[in-house]
Short mmCIF file of N, CA, C and O in Angstrom, two decimals:
data_model
loop_
_atom_site.label_atom_id
_atom_site.label_comp_id
_atom_site.label_asym_id
_atom_site.label_seq_id
_atom_site.Cartn_x
_atom_site.Cartn_y
_atom_site.Cartn_z
N UNK L 1 -4.96 112.75 68.31
CA UNK L 1 -4.14 112.03 68.99
C UNK L 1 -4.29 110.53 68.57
O UNK L 1 -5.12 110.14 67.89
N UNK L 2 -3.18 109.77 69.10
CA UNK L 2 -3.10 108.40 68.86
C UNK L 2 -4.25 107.61 69.71
O UNK L 2 -4.31 108.05 71.03
N UNK L 3 -4.80 106.64 69.32
CA UNK L 3 -5.63 105.87 70.18
C UNK L 3 -5.23 104.41 70.29
O UNK L 3 -4.89 103.85 69.19
N UNK L 4 -4.88 103.89 71.56
CA UNK L 4 -4.50 102.82 71.90
C UNK L 4 -5.63 101.81 72.31
O UNK L 4 -6.35 102.22 73.21
N UNK L 5 -5.91 100.65 71.72
CA UNK L 5 -6.69 99.66 72.09
C UNK L 5 -6.02 98.28 72.75
O UNK L 5 -5.24 97.82 71.96
N UNK L 6 -6.20 97.98 73.75
CA UNK L 6 -5.43 96.68 74.44
C UNK L 6 -6.63 95.68 74.59
O UNK L 6 -7.68 95.83 74.82
N UNK L 7 -5.94 94.47 74.62
CA UNK L 7 -6.84 93.07 74.82
C UNK L 7 -5.71 92.02 75.12
O UNK L 7 -4.85 92.00 75.02
N UNK L 8 -6.48 91.03 75.67
CA UNK L 8 -5.91 89.77 76.01
C UNK L 8 -5.62 89.51 77.39
O UNK L 8 -5.19 88.30 77.82
N UNK L 9 -5.95 90.48 78.35
CA UNK L 9 -5.83 90.32 79.77
C UNK L 9 -6.94 89.05 80.10
O UNK L 9 -7.95 88.75 79.50
N UNK L 10 -6.76 88.56 81.39
CA UNK L 10 -7.69 87.67 81.98
C UNK L 10 -7.05 86.94 83.05
O UNK L 10 -6.09 87.33 83.89
N UNK L 11 -7.81 85.83 83.44
CA UNK L 11 -7.43 85.00 84.69
C UNK L 11 -6.80 83.75 84.25
O UNK L 11 -7.19 83.08 83.39
N UNK L 12 -5.65 83.53 84.91
CA UNK L 12 -4.87 82.24 84.40
C UNK L 12 -4.21 81.71 85.66
O UNK L 12 -3.81 82.41 86.44
N UNK L 13 -4.15 80.34 85.71
CA UNK L 13 -3.32 79.81 86.84
C UNK L 13 -1.71 79.79 86.57
O UNK L 13 -1.30 80.09 85.60
N UNK L 14 -1.26 79.72 87.61
CA UNK L 14 0.28 79.82 87.63
C UNK L 14 0.85 78.77 86.74
O UNK L 14 0.35 77.68 86.65
N UNK L 15 1.80 79.25 86.11
CA UNK L 15 2.41 78.40 84.89
C UNK L 15 1.65 78.53 83.50
O UNK L 15 2.21 77.95 82.44
N UNK L 16 0.67 79.08 83.50
CA UNK L 16 -0.21 79.37 82.32
C UNK L 16 0.42 80.43 81.48
O UNK L 16 1.48 81.16 81.67
N UNK L 17 -0.22 80.70 80.26
CA UNK L 17 0.26 81.83 79.35
C UNK L 17 -1.09 82.80 79.00
O UNK L 17 -1.96 82.34 79.17
N UNK L 18 -0.72 83.95 78.49
CA UNK L 18 -1.45 84.99 78.04
C UNK L 18 -0.69 85.62 76.99
O UNK L 18 0.50 85.95 77.06
N UNK L 19 -1.61 86.42 76.15
CA UNK L 19 -0.82 86.90 75.13
C UNK L 19 -1.63 88.36 74.81
O UNK L 19 -3.03 88.53 74.71
N UNK L 20 -1.04 89.43 75.10
CA UNK L 20 -1.73 90.88 75.21
C UNK L 20 -1.40 91.37 73.87
O UNK L 20 -0.38 91.47 73.36
N UNK L 21 -2.36 92.21 73.40
CA UNK L 21 -2.09 92.99 72.21
C UNK L 21 -2.52 94.40 72.44
O UNK L 21 -3.31 94.89 73.25
N UNK L 22 -1.59 95.27 71.67
CA UNK L 22 -1.83 96.80 71.74
C UNK L 22 -1.92 97.34 70.25
O UNK L 22 -1.07 97.13 69.58
N UNK L 23 -3.12 97.91 69.84
CA UNK L 23 -3.17 98.26 68.57
C UNK L 23 -3.45 99.76 68.59
O UNK L 23 -4.25 100.30 69.25
N UNK L 24 -2.77 100.42 67.69
CA UNK L 24 -2.95 101.82 67.59
C UNK L 24 -3.24 102.26 66.29
O UNK L 24 -3.38 101.87 65.06
N UNK L 25 -3.99 103.49 66.40
CA UNK L 25 -4.42 104.37 65.37
C UNK L 25 -3.53 105.42 65.06
O UNK L 25 -3.68 106.53 65.77
N UNK L 26 -2.76 105.25 64.04
CA UNK L 26 -1.63 106.34 63.62
C UNK L 26 -1.18 105.77 62.32
O UNK L 26 -0.68 104.88 62.13
N UNK L 27 -0.89 106.84 61.66
CA UNK L 27 0.01 106.69 60.18
C UNK L 27 1.41 106.63 60.29
O UNK L 27 2.02 106.14 59.42
N UNK L 28 1.86 106.87 61.51
CA UNK L 28 3.33 106.75 61.85
C UNK L 28 3.60 105.79 62.99
O UNK L 28 4.73 106.02 63.64
N UNK L 29 2.90 104.62 62.99
CA UNK L 29 3.21 103.82 64.05
C UNK L 29 4.62 103.34 64.18
O UNK L 29 4.92 103.08 65.59
N UNK L 30 5.17 103.19 63.11
CA UNK L 30 6.55 102.68 63.15
C UNK L 30 7.57 103.69 63.71
O UNK L 30 8.83 103.07 64.33
N UNK L 31 7.38 104.77 63.99
CA UNK L 31 8.06 105.92 64.65
C UNK L 31 8.07 105.66 66.09
O UNK L 31 9.13 106.17 66.86
N UNK L 32 7.08 105.07 66.65
CA UNK L 32 7.01 105.03 68.03
C UNK L 32 7.63 103.90 68.80
O UNK L 32 7.83 102.72 68.23
N UNK L 33 8.06 104.26 69.97
CA UNK L 33 8.60 103.28 70.97
C UNK L 33 7.33 103.05 71.90
O UNK L 33 6.54 103.71 72.21
N UNK L 34 7.24 101.44 71.99
CA UNK L 34 6.03 101.08 72.81
C UNK L 34 6.41 100.24 73.90
O UNK L 34 7.60 99.42 73.96
N UNK L 35 5.93 100.37 74.96
CA UNK L 35 6.12 99.86 76.23
C UNK L 35 5.00 99.17 76.95
O UNK L 35 3.89 99.67 76.64
N UNK L 36 5.16 98.20 77.77
CA UNK L 36 4.17 97.78 78.76
C UNK L 36 4.46 97.78 80.07
O UNK L 36 5.56 97.57 80.36
N UNK L 37 3.66 98.75 80.90
CA UNK L 37 3.95 98.97 82.28
C UNK L 37 3.00 97.99 82.87
O UNK L 37 1.85 97.55 82.61
N UNK L 38 3.25 97.83 84.16
CA UNK L 38 2.55 96.90 85.13
C UNK L 38 2.21 97.62 86.46
O UNK L 38 3.17 98.03 87.01
N UNK L 39 1.04 97.76 86.93
CA UNK L 39 1.03 98.43 87.92
C UNK L 39 0.32 97.40 89.09
O UNK L 39 -0.96 96.79 88.89
N UNK L 40 1.03 96.85 90.03
CA UNK L 40 0.38 95.89 90.94
C UNK L 40 -0.23 96.66 92.13
O UNK L 40 0.04 97.78 92.57
N UNK L 41 -1.08 95.99 92.87
CA UNK L 41 -1.79 96.67 94.09
C UNK L 41 -0.65 97.02 95.15
O UNK L 41 0.09 96.23 95.38
N UNK L 42 -0.91 98.34 95.48
CA UNK L 42 0.08 98.94 96.39
C UNK L 42 1.24 99.33 95.94
O UNK L 42 2.17 99.88 96.44
N UNK L 43 1.66 99.16 94.44
CA UNK L 43 3.02 99.71 93.92
C UNK L 43 2.73 100.62 92.85
O UNK L 43 1.55 100.68 92.41
N UNK L 44 3.78 101.43 92.35
CA UNK L 44 3.69 102.27 91.37
C UNK L 44 3.90 101.56 90.02
O UNK L 44 4.23 100.46 89.83
N UNK L 45 3.44 102.37 88.98
CA UNK L 45 3.31 101.67 87.78
C UNK L 45 5.04 101.40 87.27
O UNK L 45 5.72 102.68 87.21
N UNK L 46 5.37 100.45 86.73
CA UNK L 46 6.71 100.20 86.35
C UNK L 46 6.78 99.54 84.94
O UNK L 46 6.01 98.88 84.49
N UNK L 47 7.69 99.69 84.38
CA UNK L 47 8.10 99.21 83.03
C UNK L 47 8.46 97.78 82.94
O UNK L 47 9.31 97.40 83.71
N UNK L 48 7.79 96.92 82.27
CA UNK L 48 7.81 95.59 82.26
C UNK L 48 8.60 95.27 81.02
O UNK L 48 9.86 94.48 81.19
N UNK L 49 8.32 95.78 79.86
CA UNK L 49 9.16 95.62 78.52
C UNK L 49 8.76 96.71 77.68
O UNK L 49 7.85 97.40 77.76
N UNK L 50 9.62 96.75 76.66
CA UNK L 50 9.42 97.85 75.64
C UNK L 50 10.21 97.62 74.23
O UNK L 50 11.32 96.52 74.42
N UNK L 51 9.84 97.81 73.36
CA UNK L 51 10.44 97.87 71.98
C UNK L 51 10.47 99.01 71.34
O UNK L 51 9.39 99.85 71.28
N UNK L 52 11.53 99.43 70.79
CA UNK L 52 11.77 100.74 69.81
C UNK L 52 11.43 100.44 68.51
O UNK L 52 11.18 99.41 67.87
N UNK L 53 11.64 101.66 67.69
CA UNK L 53 11.23 101.54 66.41
C UNK L 53 12.13 100.74 65.59
O UNK L 53 11.91 100.44 64.47
N UNK L 54 13.39 100.48 66.24
CA UNK L 54 14.47 99.70 65.42
C UNK L 54 14.50 98.32 65.91
O UNK L 54 15.18 97.56 65.46
N UNK L 55 13.40 98.05 66.83
CA UNK L 55 13.18 96.66 67.30
C UNK L 55 14.11 96.32 68.44
O UNK L 55 14.24 95.02 68.76
N UNK L 56 14.78 97.32 68.98
CA UNK L 56 15.43 96.93 70.28
C UNK L 56 14.70 96.77 71.57
O UNK L 56 13.55 97.22 71.37
N UNK L 57 14.89 95.90 72.21
CA UNK L 57 14.04 95.59 73.39
C UNK L 57 14.77 95.56 74.69
O UNK L 57 15.83 95.64 74.91
N UNK L 58 13.87 95.81 75.60
CA UNK L 58 14.07 95.88 77.09
C UNK L 58 13.16 94.86 77.95
O UNK L 58 11.95 94.69 77.47
N UNK L 59 13.63 94.24 78.84
CA UNK L 59 12.86 93.38 79.73
C UNK L 59 13.34 93.46 81.04
O UNK L 59 14.43 93.66 81.44
N UNK L 60 12.32 93.72 82.11
CA UNK L 60 12.71 93.82 83.38
C UNK L 60 13.13 92.40 83.80
O UNK L 60 12.71 91.38 83.39
N UNK L 61 14.06 92.41 84.78
CA UNK L 61 14.81 90.98 85.22
C UNK L 61 13.68 90.12 85.74
O UNK L 61 13.81 88.81 85.59
N UNK L 62 12.60 90.60 86.29
CA UNK L 62 11.41 89.70 86.86
C UNK L 62 10.87 88.94 85.75
O UNK L 62 10.05 87.82 86.02
N UNK L 63 10.95 89.57 84.30
CA UNK L 63 10.32 88.67 83.33
C UNK L 63 11.13 88.24 82.39
O UNK L 63 10.75 87.48 81.35
N UNK L 64 12.45 88.38 82.42
CA UNK L 64 13.40 88.04 81.59
C UNK L 64 13.24 86.45 81.31
O UNK L 64 13.16 85.78 82.17
N UNK L 65 13.20 85.94 80.04
CA UNK L 65 13.10 84.75 79.59
C UNK L 65 11.62 83.98 79.80
O UNK L 65 11.64 82.85 79.18
N UNK L 66 10.68 84.69 80.09
CA UNK L 66 9.38 84.22 80.30
C UNK L 66 8.49 85.01 79.29
O UNK L 66 7.51 84.63 78.76
N UNK L 67 8.72 86.42 79.47
CA UNK L 67 7.68 87.36 78.38
C UNK L 67 8.69 87.62 76.95
O UNK L 67 9.88 87.78 77.10
N UNK L 68 7.95 87.98 76.04
CA UNK L 68 8.40 88.30 74.64
C UNK L 68 7.58 89.48 74.20
O UNK L 68 6.53 89.09 74.03
N UNK L 69 8.32 90.47 73.64
CA UNK L 69 7.51 91.66 73.07
C UNK L 69 7.89 91.65 71.82
O UNK L 69 8.99 91.35 71.07
N UNK L 70 7.16 92.06 70.92
CA UNK L 70 7.02 91.91 69.37
C UNK L 70 6.21 93.01 68.86
O UNK L 70 5.30 93.37 69.22
N UNK L 71 6.65 93.50 67.47
CA UNK L 71 5.76 94.30 66.91
C UNK L 71 5.50 94.16 65.54
O UNK L 71 6.34 93.50 64.94
N UNK L 72 4.40 94.44 64.85
CA UNK L 72 4.06 94.48 63.59
C UNK L 72 3.58 95.63 63.15
O UNK L 72 2.37 96.05 63.21
N UNK L 73 4.48 96.25 62.52
CA UNK L 73 4.17 97.64 62.09
C UNK L 73 2.92 97.62 60.90
O UNK L 73 2.30 98.65 60.90
N UNK L 74 2.91 96.51 60.05
CA UNK L 74 1.79 96.66 59.08
C UNK L 74 0.42 96.54 59.61
O UNK L 74 -0.39 96.97 59.05
N UNK L 75 0.55 95.97 60.87
CA UNK L 75 -0.65 95.91 61.66
C UNK L 75 -1.07 96.93 62.73
O UNK L 75 -2.10 96.99 63.66
N UNK L 76 0.02 97.63 62.69
CA UNK L 76 -0.06 98.86 64.03
C UNK L 76 -0.26 98.19 65.28
O UNK L 76 -0.89 98.56 66.13
N UNK L 77 0.46 96.95 65.59
CA UNK L 77 0.12 96.05 66.81
C UNK L 77 1.45 95.68 67.46
O UNK L 77 2.51 95.41 66.70
N UNK L 78 1.51 95.85 68.73
CA UNK L 78 2.52 95.30 69.73
C UNK L 78 1.95 94.26 70.41
O UNK L 78 0.88 94.45 70.96
N UNK L 79 2.62 93.02 70.45
CA UNK L 79 2.10 91.87 71.31
C UNK L 79 3.05 91.72 72.41
O UNK L 79 4.24 91.83 72.45
N UNK L 80 2.65 91.07 73.60
CA UNK L 80 3.41 90.75 74.47
C UNK L 80 2.79 89.17 74.89
O UNK L 80 1.73 89.06 75.46
N UNK L 81 3.77 88.42 74.70
CA UNK L 81 3.36 86.92 74.86
C UNK L 81 4.17 86.73 76.09
O UNK L 81 5.37 86.85 76.52
N UNK L 82 3.28 86.11 77.31
CA UNK L 82 3.70 85.86 78.72
C UNK L 82 3.47 84.42 78.81
O UNK L 82 2.43 84.02 78.85
N UNK L 83 4.69 83.90 79.16
CA UNK L 83 4.54 82.46 79.49
C UNK L 83 4.95 82.11 80.94
O UNK L 83 5.67 83.07 81.44
N UNK L 84 4.66 80.95 81.49
CA UNK L 84 5.20 80.56 82.75
C UNK L 84 5.00 81.59 83.65
O UNK L 84 5.55 82.08 84.73
N UNK L 85 3.60 82.10 83.73
CA UNK L 85 3.05 83.25 84.79
C UNK L 85 3.10 82.88 86.05
O UNK L 85 2.84 81.57 86.47
N UNK L 86 3.51 83.83 87.00
CA UNK L 86 3.53 83.49 88.30
C UNK L 86 2.46 84.57 88.97
O UNK L 86 2.10 85.59 88.47
N UNK L 87 2.00 84.23 90.12
CA UNK L 87 1.24 85.11 90.88
C UNK L 87 1.44 86.74 90.97
O UNK L 87 1.15 87.63 91.01
N UNK L 88 2.92 86.63 91.17
CA UNK L 88 3.65 88.06 91.38
C UNK L 88 3.41 88.87 89.79
O UNK L 88 3.73 90.04 89.96
N UNK L 89 3.05 88.25 88.78
CA UNK L 89 2.72 88.93 87.62
C UNK L 89 1.52 89.66 87.35
O UNK L 89 1.06 90.42 86.72
N UNK L 90 0.75 89.45 88.46
CA UNK L 90 -0.71 89.78 88.59
C UNK L 90 -0.71 91.49 88.70
O UNK L 90 0.26 92.27 89.33
N UNK L 91 -1.57 92.24 87.96
CA UNK L 91 -1.60 93.46 87.77
C UNK L 91 -2.31 94.10 86.82
O UNK L 91 -2.83 93.45 86.05
N UNK L 92 -2.32 95.48 86.70
CA UNK L 92 -2.97 96.21 85.45
C UNK L 92 -1.90 96.59 84.47
O UNK L 92 -1.04 97.33 85.07
N UNK L 93 -2.15 95.98 83.24
CA UNK L 93 -1.18 96.09 82.31
C UNK L 93 -1.49 97.25 81.41
O UNK L 93 -2.64 97.05 80.81
N UNK L 94 -0.75 98.36 81.14
CA UNK L 94 -0.86 99.48 80.36
C UNK L 94 0.13 99.31 79.20
O UNK L 94 1.25 99.18 79.15
N UNK L 95 -0.49 99.58 77.94
CA UNK L 95 0.43 99.74 76.64
C UNK L 95 0.47 101.48 76.69
O UNK L 95 -0.24 102.07 76.77
N UNK L 96 1.73 101.67 76.28
CA UNK L 96 2.13 103.24 76.13
C UNK L 96 3.16 103.34 75.25
O UNK L 96 3.86 102.57 74.87
N UNK L 97 2.92 104.54 74.55
CA UNK L 97 3.88 104.84 73.36
C UNK L 97 4.50 106.21 73.37
O UNK L 97 3.99 107.13 74.03
N UNK L 98 5.66 106.53 72.83
CA UNK L 98 6.33 107.77 72.91
C UNK L 98 6.62 107.99 71.33
O UNK L 98 7.28 107.07 70.79
N UNK L 99 7.11 109.00 70.91
CA UNK L 99 7.15 109.50 69.51
C UNK L 99 8.60 109.59 69.28
O UNK L 99 9.21 110.46 69.08
N UNK L 100 9.30 108.25 69.23
CA UNK L 100 10.53 108.09 68.57
C UNK L 100 11.37 108.40 69.58
O UNK L 100 11.09 108.26 70.99
N UNK L 101 12.84 107.88 69.18
CA UNK L 101 13.78 107.91 70.23
C UNK L 101 14.27 106.41 70.95
O UNK L 101 13.55 105.59 70.23
N UNK L 102 14.84 106.52 71.89
CA UNK L 102 15.28 105.36 72.53
C UNK L 102 14.24 104.80 73.52
O UNK L 102 13.29 105.80 73.95
N UNK L 103 14.36 103.80 74.15
CA UNK L 103 13.52 103.30 75.02
C UNK L 103 13.66 104.01 76.47
O UNK L 103 14.64 104.22 76.76
N UNK L 104 12.72 104.47 76.88
CA UNK L 104 12.50 105.15 78.19
C UNK L 104 11.83 104.26 79.29
O UNK L 104 11.24 103.42 79.04
N UNK L 105 12.18 104.62 80.62
CA UNK L 105 11.80 103.74 81.50
C UNK L 105 10.88 104.29 82.65
O UNK L 105 10.34 103.71 83.32
N UNK L 106 10.52 105.45 82.55
CA UNK L 106 9.70 106.29 83.40
C UNK L 106 8.36 106.61 82.73
O UNK L 106 8.15 106.72 81.46
N UNK L 107 7.48 106.50 83.44
CA UNK L 107 6.13 106.80 83.07
C UNK L 107 5.69 108.14 82.47
O UNK L 107 5.13 108.25 81.13
N UNK L 108 6.54 109.12 82.76
CA UNK L 108 6.26 110.49 82.13
C UNK L 108 6.89 110.82 80.77
O UNK L 108 6.55 111.68 80.18
N UNK L 109 7.59 109.65 80.45
CA UNK L 109 8.28 109.83 79.16
C UNK L 109 7.37 109.34 78.04
O UNK L 109 7.71 109.58 76.94
N UNK L 110 6.39 108.77 78.23
CA UNK L 110 5.27 108.27 77.36
C UNK L 110 4.22 109.17 77.10
O UNK L 110 3.77 109.76 78.27
N UNK L 111 3.84 109.33 75.98
CA UNK L 111 3.09 110.40 75.63
C UNK L 111 1.22 109.82 75.32
O UNK L 111 0.39 110.69 75.42
N UNK L 112 1.19 108.50 75.10
CA UNK L 112 0.00 108.07 74.71
C UNK L 112 -0.20 106.57 75.58
O UNK L 112 0.86 105.96 75.62
N UNK L 113 -1.33 106.38 76.17
CA UNK L 113 -1.83 105.16 76.96
C UNK L 113 -2.86 104.47 76.53
O UNK L 113 -4.02 105.20 76.27
N UNK L 114 -2.81 103.25 76.93
CA UNK L 114 -4.07 102.63 76.57
C UNK L 114 -5.19 102.48 77.92
O UNK L 114 -4.48 103.11 78.87
N UNK L 115 -5.94 101.90 77.89
CA UNK L 115 -6.75 101.83 79.07
C UNK L 115 -6.32 101.12 80.21
O UNK L 115 -7.02 100.90 81.21
N UNK L 116 -5.54 100.09 79.86
CA UNK L 116 -5.07 99.10 80.73
C UNK L 116 -5.90 97.66 80.61
O UNK L 116 -7.04 97.52 80.43
N UNK L 117 -5.23 96.75 80.90
CA UNK L 117 -5.98 95.24 80.79
C UNK L 117 -5.42 94.58 82.05
O UNK L 117 -4.42 94.54 82.49
N UNK L 118 -6.30 93.94 82.69
CA UNK L 118 -6.02 93.43 83.89
C UNK L 118 -5.66 91.69 83.69
O UNK L 118 -6.25 91.20 82.98
N UNK L 119 -4.59 91.45 84.51
CA UNK L 119 -3.95 90.17 84.27
C UNK L 119 -3.97 89.51 85.71
O UNK L 119 -3.37 90.46 86.73
N UNK L 120 -4.69 88.48 85.83
CA UNK L 120 -4.60 87.82 87.45
C UNK L 120 -4.07 86.33 87.27
O UNK L 120 -4.46 85.74 86.73
N UNK L 121 -3.06 86.16 88.15
CA UNK L 121 -2.30 84.96 88.04
C UNK L 121 -2.71 84.28 89.43
O UNK L 121 -2.26 84.63 90.19
N UNK L 122 -3.51 83.11 89.39
CA UNK L 122 -3.74 82.40 90.65
C UNK L 122 -2.78 81.37 90.95
O UNK L 122 -2.20 80.80 89.84
N UNK L 123 -2.69 81.06 92.24
CA UNK L 123 -1.62 79.87 92.58
C UNK L 123 -2.31 78.65 92.60
O UNK L 123 -3.55 78.47 92.75
#
């Protein structure tokens, strides 16, 4: 199976920036749809952003204009640049992948998951 390794989480003040990375071990990385999910305290895991194999992207309304997702297939890596962070962005961020197809919005549509990385935004 594919193994995902996430990095880049941490503590940042409101208005600051963080860059999350997700690196996968697979020979067919370019076939995968990759998403970032966020789970805030007391809430269910929700899709924040995703990128398809054709580099189509999706952004939740709450992060539109502030977050940017990108992929580098040569490095088997997907990155999430998060700017103008707000306390509401706080949560555990998970990288997830599904083997091809279009972007999906539900947790159960994704086959592989990272361990999660904590993002905390202070006011």
